[in-house]
Amino acid sequence: MTAIASFDTGHTSAATAFDVRPLTALIGAEIHGVDLTRPLDARTVQQIYETLLRWKVVFFRDQDITPEQQIIFGRYFGEITPAHPVNGPIDEAHPQIMGVDAERQRKYQQEAREAGARRDDGRRGTRHRGWHTDITFVQNPALASILKAVNVPAYAGDTIWTNLVAAYQALSPAVRDFVDNLRAVHQWPDDSKGPAPSAIHPVVRVHPQTGERALFVNPNFTRYILDLSPLESETILGLLYDVLTRPDLTVRFHWEPNSIAFWDNRATAHLAAVDIAHVEFERRLHRITITGDVPIGPNGFRSEALVGDLFGVAASA
């Protein structure tokens, strides 16, 4: 997707019944009037993408799509990656789809807590634990993610997204100037199978379509800022996490059967369901990701791989 045509994403188009309903002032909108079980024309695809750029995460309700249709929908916006750089797919027939289920998330959250306790910087991420941007431990993190509810409970299991562009803009000009030139190491949590995938990213990335600057750190995968002392790194990251998790920058989404969330990983972080450890319920979703480009910072720094390769079929070097 390249040039972005002019389109008013705040109104309904009578010709297409394409209806955008913002959920907060800064992030999140529901899209109605689109049937994802049917082929989409170029105009509708463009409208969806423009709405995504404007609201950072968009939601669809009552979309009873198959795994194959989910992949087809994703391909309108780019190449679909394998399910995950480390975790496997839902089955051999769908190598692009990763399952997100309650039991797996409970296990992952426990492992993340243990890994955080082992690391010297474990104190830093405690109060922000769980917030992340998908797959930032590779050189080219996913452009976007598309998550479809398969089986969700009537209550609990909500997901929260934050606007990382708004978080950057919430910083004072002096702090923005400072973080514009910083780089940070991102790494997958400790993996006994071998060296954990890791990469160096700018702390602020420039969105390739909108030109907006967005914070590009997250508590799950960002380990430390280069060229700073451990105390300085921990302090700066803690400040940035405090800002990006501010409630006024976020949107909370309650899942229903056949709901779909489509978010821009270049401008958002999200918090997966945090209450799954408190109740026993079945919750399963299917996620695909779209191949991303290599992040670039305001000073021109391009992300570099430390361990691992570019992720996805058509990743750009």
Coordinates of C-alpha atoms in Angstrom, one line a residue:
M1 CA 0.0 0.0 0.0
T2 CA 1.6 3.3 -1.1
A3 CA -0.1 6.6 -1.8
I4 CA -2.9 7.4 0.6
A5 CA -5.9 9.1 -1.2
S6 CA -8.1 11.6 0.6
F7 CA -11.1 10.0 2.5
D8 CA -13.1 11.3 5.3
T9 CA -13.0 8.4 7.8
G10 CA -15.5 10.0 10.1
H11 CA -18.6 9.7 8.0
T12 CA -20.6 7.0 6.3
S13 CA -20.3 6.5 2.5
A14 CA -23.8 6.1 1.1
A15 CA -22.4 4.4 -2.0
T16 CA -20.6 1.6 -0.1
A17 CA -22.3 1.7 3.4
F18 CA -18.8 1.9 4.8
D19 CA -19.4 3.2 8.3
V20 CA -16.6 4.2 10.7
R21 CA -17.5 4.6 14.4
P22 CA -14.7 6.0 16.5
L23 CA -14.5 4.6 20.0
T24 CA -12.2 7.2 21.7
A25 CA -10.8 10.5 20.8
L26 CA -7.3 9.2 20.0
I27 CA -7.4 5.5 19.1
G28 CA -9.8 2.8 17.9
A29 CA -12.8 2.6 15.6
E30 CA -15.3 0.0 14.6
I31 CA -15.9 -0.5 10.9
H32 CA -19.4 -1.5 9.8
G33 CA -20.9 -2.1 6.4
V34 CA -18.2 -4.5 5.2
D35 CA -18.6 -8.2 4.8
L36 CA -15.2 -10.0 5.1
T37 CA -16.6 -13.3 3.9
R38 CA -16.9 -11.7 0.4
P39 CA -14.1 -10.4 -1.9
L40 CA -13.3 -6.7 -1.3
D41 CA -13.0 -4.1 -4.1
A42 CA -10.0 -1.8 -4.2
R43 CA -12.0 1.2 -2.9
T44 CA -13.1 -0.7 0.2
V45 CA -9.5 -2.0 0.9
Q46 CA -8.2 1.6 0.6
Q47 CA -10.9 2.9 3.0
I48 CA -10.0 0.2 5.5
Y49 CA -6.3 1.0 5.3
E50 CA -6.9 4.7 5.6
T51 CA -9.1 4.2 8.6
L52 CA -6.4 2.0 10.2
L53 CA -3.8 4.7 9.6
R54 CA -6.1 7.3 11.2
W55 CA -7.3 5.3 14.2
K56 CA -4.3 2.8 14.7
V57 CA -6.6 -0.1 15.4
V58 CA -9.9 -1.0 13.8
F59 CA -12.6 -3.5 14.8
F60 CA -15.1 -5.6 12.9
R61 CA -18.1 -7.4 14.5
D62 CA -20.0 -10.5 13.4
Q63 CA -17.5 -11.6 10.8
D64 CA -17.9 -15.4 10.6
I65 CA -14.8 -16.0 8.5
T66 CA -12.8 -19.2 8.0
P67 CA -9.1 -19.3 8.6
E68 CA -8.6 -19.2 4.8
Q69 CA -10.8 -16.1 4.6
Q70 CA -8.8 -14.4 7.3
I71 CA -5.6 -15.0 5.3
I72 CA -7.2 -13.7 2.2
F73 CA -8.3 -10.5 4.1
G74 CA -4.7 -10.0 5.3
R75 CA -3.3 -10.4 1.9
Y76 CA -5.1 -7.2 0.7
F77 CA -2.6 -5.3 2.8
G78 CA 0.7 -7.2 2.3
E79 CA 2.4 -10.6 2.5
I80 CA 1.4 -12.8 5.4
T81 CA 4.2 -14.1 7.6
P82 CA 4.6 -17.5 9.1
A83 CA 2.6 -17.9 12.3
H84 CA 5.5 -16.7 14.6
P85 CA 9.3 -16.7 14.7
V86 CA 9.3 -19.0 17.7
N87 CA 5.8 -20.4 18.4
G88 CA 4.2 -22.8 16.0
P89 CA 0.9 -22.5 14.0
I90 CA -2.5 -23.8 14.9
D91 CA -2.0 -26.8 12.5
E92 CA 0.0 -27.9 9.5
A93 CA -2.8 -26.8 7.1
H94 CA -2.5 -23.2 8.3
P95 CA 1.2 -22.3 8.8
Q96 CA 0.4 -18.6 8.8
I97 CA -2.0 -18.7 11.8
M98 CA -1.0 -18.6 15.5
G99 CA -3.5 -19.7 18.1
V100 CA -4.0 -17.3 21.0
D101 CA -5.6 -19.3 23.8
A102 CA -6.1 -18.8 27.5
E103 CA -4.0 -21.7 28.6
R104 CA -1.1 -20.6 26.4
Q105 CA -1.3 -17.0 27.6
R106 CA -1.3 -18.2 31.3
K107 CA 1.8 -20.2 30.6
Y108 CA 3.5 -17.3 28.7
Q109 CA 2.6 -14.8 31.5
Q110 CA 4.2 -17.1 34.1
E111 CA 7.3 -17.5 32.0
A112 CA 7.5 -13.7 31.5
R113 CA 7.3 -13.2 35.2
E114 CA 10.1 -15.7 35.8
A115 CA 12.3 -14.3 33.1
G116 CA 11.8 -10.8 34.4
A117 CA 12.8 -11.9 37.9
R118 CA 16.0 -13.4 36.5
R119 CA 17.0 -10.3 34.6
D120 CA 18.8 -7.4 36.2
D121 CA 16.1 -5.1 34.9
G122 CA 13.3 -7.1 36.3
R123 CA 12.1 -4.3 38.5
R124 CA 11.5 -2.0 35.6
G125 CA 8.8 -3.9 33.8
T126 CA 6.8 -5.1 36.8
R127 CA 4.1 -2.5 36.8
H128 CA 3.9 -2.4 33.0
R129 CA 4.1 -6.2 32.4
G130 CA 2.2 -7.5 29.4
W131 CA 2.3 -4.4 27.2
H132 CA 4.0 -5.2 23.9
T133 CA 4.2 -4.5 20.2
D134 CA 4.2 -7.8 18.2
I135 CA 7.5 -9.4 17.2
T136 CA 9.8 -6.5 17.9
F137 CA 12.6 -8.9 18.6
V138 CA 13.2 -9.3 14.9
Q139 CA 14.7 -6.7 12.5
N140 CA 11.5 -6.2 10.6
P141 CA 8.6 -6.4 13.1
A142 CA 5.2 -7.2 11.7
L143 CA 3.5 -4.3 9.8
A144 CA 0.1 -5.2 11.3
S145 CA -1.7 -8.0 13.1
I146 CA -5.2 -9.4 12.5
L147 CA -6.8 -11.3 15.4
K148 CA -10.1 -13.1 15.1
A149 CA -12.2 -14.3 18.0
V150 CA -13.0 -18.0 17.7
N151 CA -14.3 -18.8 21.2
V152 CA -14.5 -16.1 23.8
P153 CA -16.3 -15.7 27.2
A154 CA -19.3 -13.5 27.8
Y155 CA -17.1 -11.4 30.2
A156 CA -13.4 -10.9 30.9
G157 CA -10.6 -11.3 28.4
D158 CA -10.6 -7.8 27.0
T159 CA -7.6 -6.4 25.1
I160 CA -6.3 -2.8 25.4
W161 CA -4.4 -0.9 22.7
T162 CA -2.4 2.4 23.1
N163 CA -1.5 5.0 20.5
L164 CA 2.3 5.3 20.4
V165 CA 2.1 8.4 18.2
A166 CA 0.1 10.2 20.9
A167 CA 2.4 8.9 23.5
Y168 CA 5.4 10.4 21.7
Q169 CA 3.5 13.7 21.3
A170 CA 2.7 13.7 25.0
L171 CA 6.4 14.0 25.8
S172 CA 8.0 17.5 26.3
P173 CA 9.9 18.8 23.3
A174 CA 13.2 18.4 25.2
V175 CA 12.5 14.7 25.9
R176 CA 11.4 14.1 22.4
D177 CA 14.7 15.5 21.1
F178 CA 16.6 13.3 23.5
V179 CA 14.8 10.0 22.7
D180 CA 14.8 10.7 18.9
N181 CA 18.5 9.6 18.8
L182 CA 18.3 6.6 21.1
R183 CA 18.5 2.9 20.2
A184 CA 17.3 -0.1 22.2
V185 CA 17.8 -3.8 22.2
H186 CA 14.7 -6.0 21.9
Q187 CA 14.8 -9.7 22.6
W188 CA 12.5 -12.7 22.8
P189 CA 12.4 -14.0 26.4
D190 CA 15.0 -16.6 27.4
D191 CA 14.7 -19.7 25.2
S192 CA 16.4 -22.9 26.1
K193 CA 16.3 -24.0 22.5
G194 CA 19.1 -21.6 21.6
P195 CA 20.1 -17.9 21.4
A196 CA 17.0 -15.8 21.7
P197 CA 16.1 -13.7 18.6
S198 CA 17.0 -10.1 19.1
A199 CA 17.4 -6.8 17.3
I200 CA 18.4 -3.1 17.8
H201 CA 15.6 -0.6 17.0
P202 CA 15.3 3.1 17.3
V203 CA 13.5 4.2 20.4
V204 CA 11.3 6.4 18.1
R205 CA 10.4 5.2 14.6
V206 CA 9.0 7.2 11.7
H207 CA 5.9 5.7 10.2
P208 CA 6.6 5.0 6.5
Q209 CA 3.1 6.1 5.4
T210 CA 2.0 8.9 7.6
G211 CA 5.5 10.3 8.6
E212 CA 4.3 10.4 12.2
R213 CA 6.9 9.7 15.0
A214 CA 5.9 7.0 17.4
L215 CA 7.6 5.5 20.5
F216 CA 9.0 2.1 19.7
V217 CA 9.7 0.4 23.0
N218 CA 7.6 -2.1 25.0
P219 CA 8.0 -3.8 28.4
N220 CA 7.8 -7.3 27.0
F221 CA 10.6 -7.2 24.5
T222 CA 12.7 -4.1 25.1
R223 CA 15.7 -5.0 27.2
Y224 CA 17.8 -1.8 27.5
I225 CA 18.8 1.4 25.8
L226 CA 22.2 1.4 24.2
D227 CA 24.9 3.9 25.4
L228 CA 23.2 4.5 28.7
S229 CA 24.0 3.1 32.1
P230 CA 21.7 0.5 33.5
L231 CA 20.1 3.0 35.9
E232 CA 19.7 5.6 33.1
S233 CA 18.2 3.0 30.7
E234 CA 15.8 1.8 33.4
T235 CA 14.7 5.3 34.3
I236 CA 14.1 6.5 30.7
L237 CA 12.2 3.3 29.8
G238 CA 10.1 3.6 32.9
L239 CA 9.2 7.1 32.0
L240 CA 8.3 6.1 28.4
Y241 CA 6.2 3.2 29.7
D242 CA 4.4 5.4 32.2
V243 CA 3.4 7.7 29.3
L244 CA 2.4 5.0 26.7
T245 CA 0.2 3.2 29.2
R246 CA -1.7 6.4 30.2
P247 CA -5.5 5.5 30.1
D248 CA -6.3 8.6 27.9
L249 CA -4.2 7.2 25.1
T250 CA -5.9 3.8 25.1
V251 CA -8.9 1.9 23.9
R252 CA -10.4 -1.2 25.5
F253 CA -12.1 -3.8 23.3
H254 CA -14.6 -6.4 24.6
W255 CA -14.5 -9.5 22.4
E256 CA -17.6 -11.2 21.1
P257 CA -17.8 -14.3 18.9
N258 CA -16.5 -13.5 15.3
S259 CA -15.1 -10.1 16.3
I260 CA -11.9 -9.1 14.5
A261 CA -9.2 -6.6 15.5
F262 CA -6.8 -5.2 12.9
W263 CA -4.0 -3.0 14.3
D264 CA -0.9 -1.1 13.0
N265 CA 2.1 -2.4 14.9
R266 CA 4.1 0.6 13.7
A267 CA 2.0 2.9 15.9
T268 CA 0.5 0.8 18.7
A269 CA 1.3 -1.4 21.6
H270 CA -1.3 -3.6 23.3
L271 CA -2.1 -5.4 26.5
A272 CA -3.4 -8.9 26.2
A273 CA -6.1 -10.2 28.6
V274 CA -4.8 -9.6 32.1
D275 CA -7.6 -11.4 34.0
I276 CA -7.2 -14.8 32.5
A277 CA -5.1 -15.9 35.5
H278 CA -8.0 -15.2 37.9
V279 CA -10.8 -17.3 36.3
E280 CA -10.9 -20.6 34.4
F281 CA -12.6 -20.0 31.0
E282 CA -12.0 -21.0 27.4
R283 CA -10.8 -18.3 25.2
R284 CA -9.3 -18.9 21.8
L285 CA -8.4 -16.5 18.9
H286 CA -6.5 -16.8 15.6
R287 CA -3.8 -14.3 14.7
I288 CA -2.0 -13.6 11.5
T289 CA 0.7 -10.9 10.9
I290 CA 1.6 -8.9 7.8
T291 CA 5.3 -8.7 6.8
G292 CA 6.9 -5.5 8.1
D293 CA 9.6 -3.2 6.9
V294 CA 12.8 -2.3 8.7
P295 CA 12.1 0.5 11.2
I296 CA 13.9 3.8 10.7
G297 CA 14.4 6.5 13.3
P298 CA 14.2 10.3 13.0
N299 CA 18.0 10.4 12.6
G300 CA 18.0 7.8 9.8
F301 CA 19.1 4.8 11.9
R302 CA 17.8 1.5 10.4
S303 CA 17.1 -1.4 12.7
E304 CA 19.7 -4.1 12.8
A305 CA 19.4 -7.8 13.6
L306 CA 21.5 -9.2 16.4
V307 CA 20.3 -12.8 16.4
G308 CA 17.9 -14.1 13.7
D309 CA 16.9 -13.2 10.2
L310 CA 14.3 -11.0 8.5
F311 CA 10.9 -12.3 9.3
G312 CA 8.4 -13.0 6.5
V313 CA 8.5 -13.9 2.8
A314 CA 8.8 -10.5 1.2
A315 CA 10.6 -8.5 4.0
S316 CA 12.4 -5.5 2.7
A317 CA 16.1 -5.2 3.6

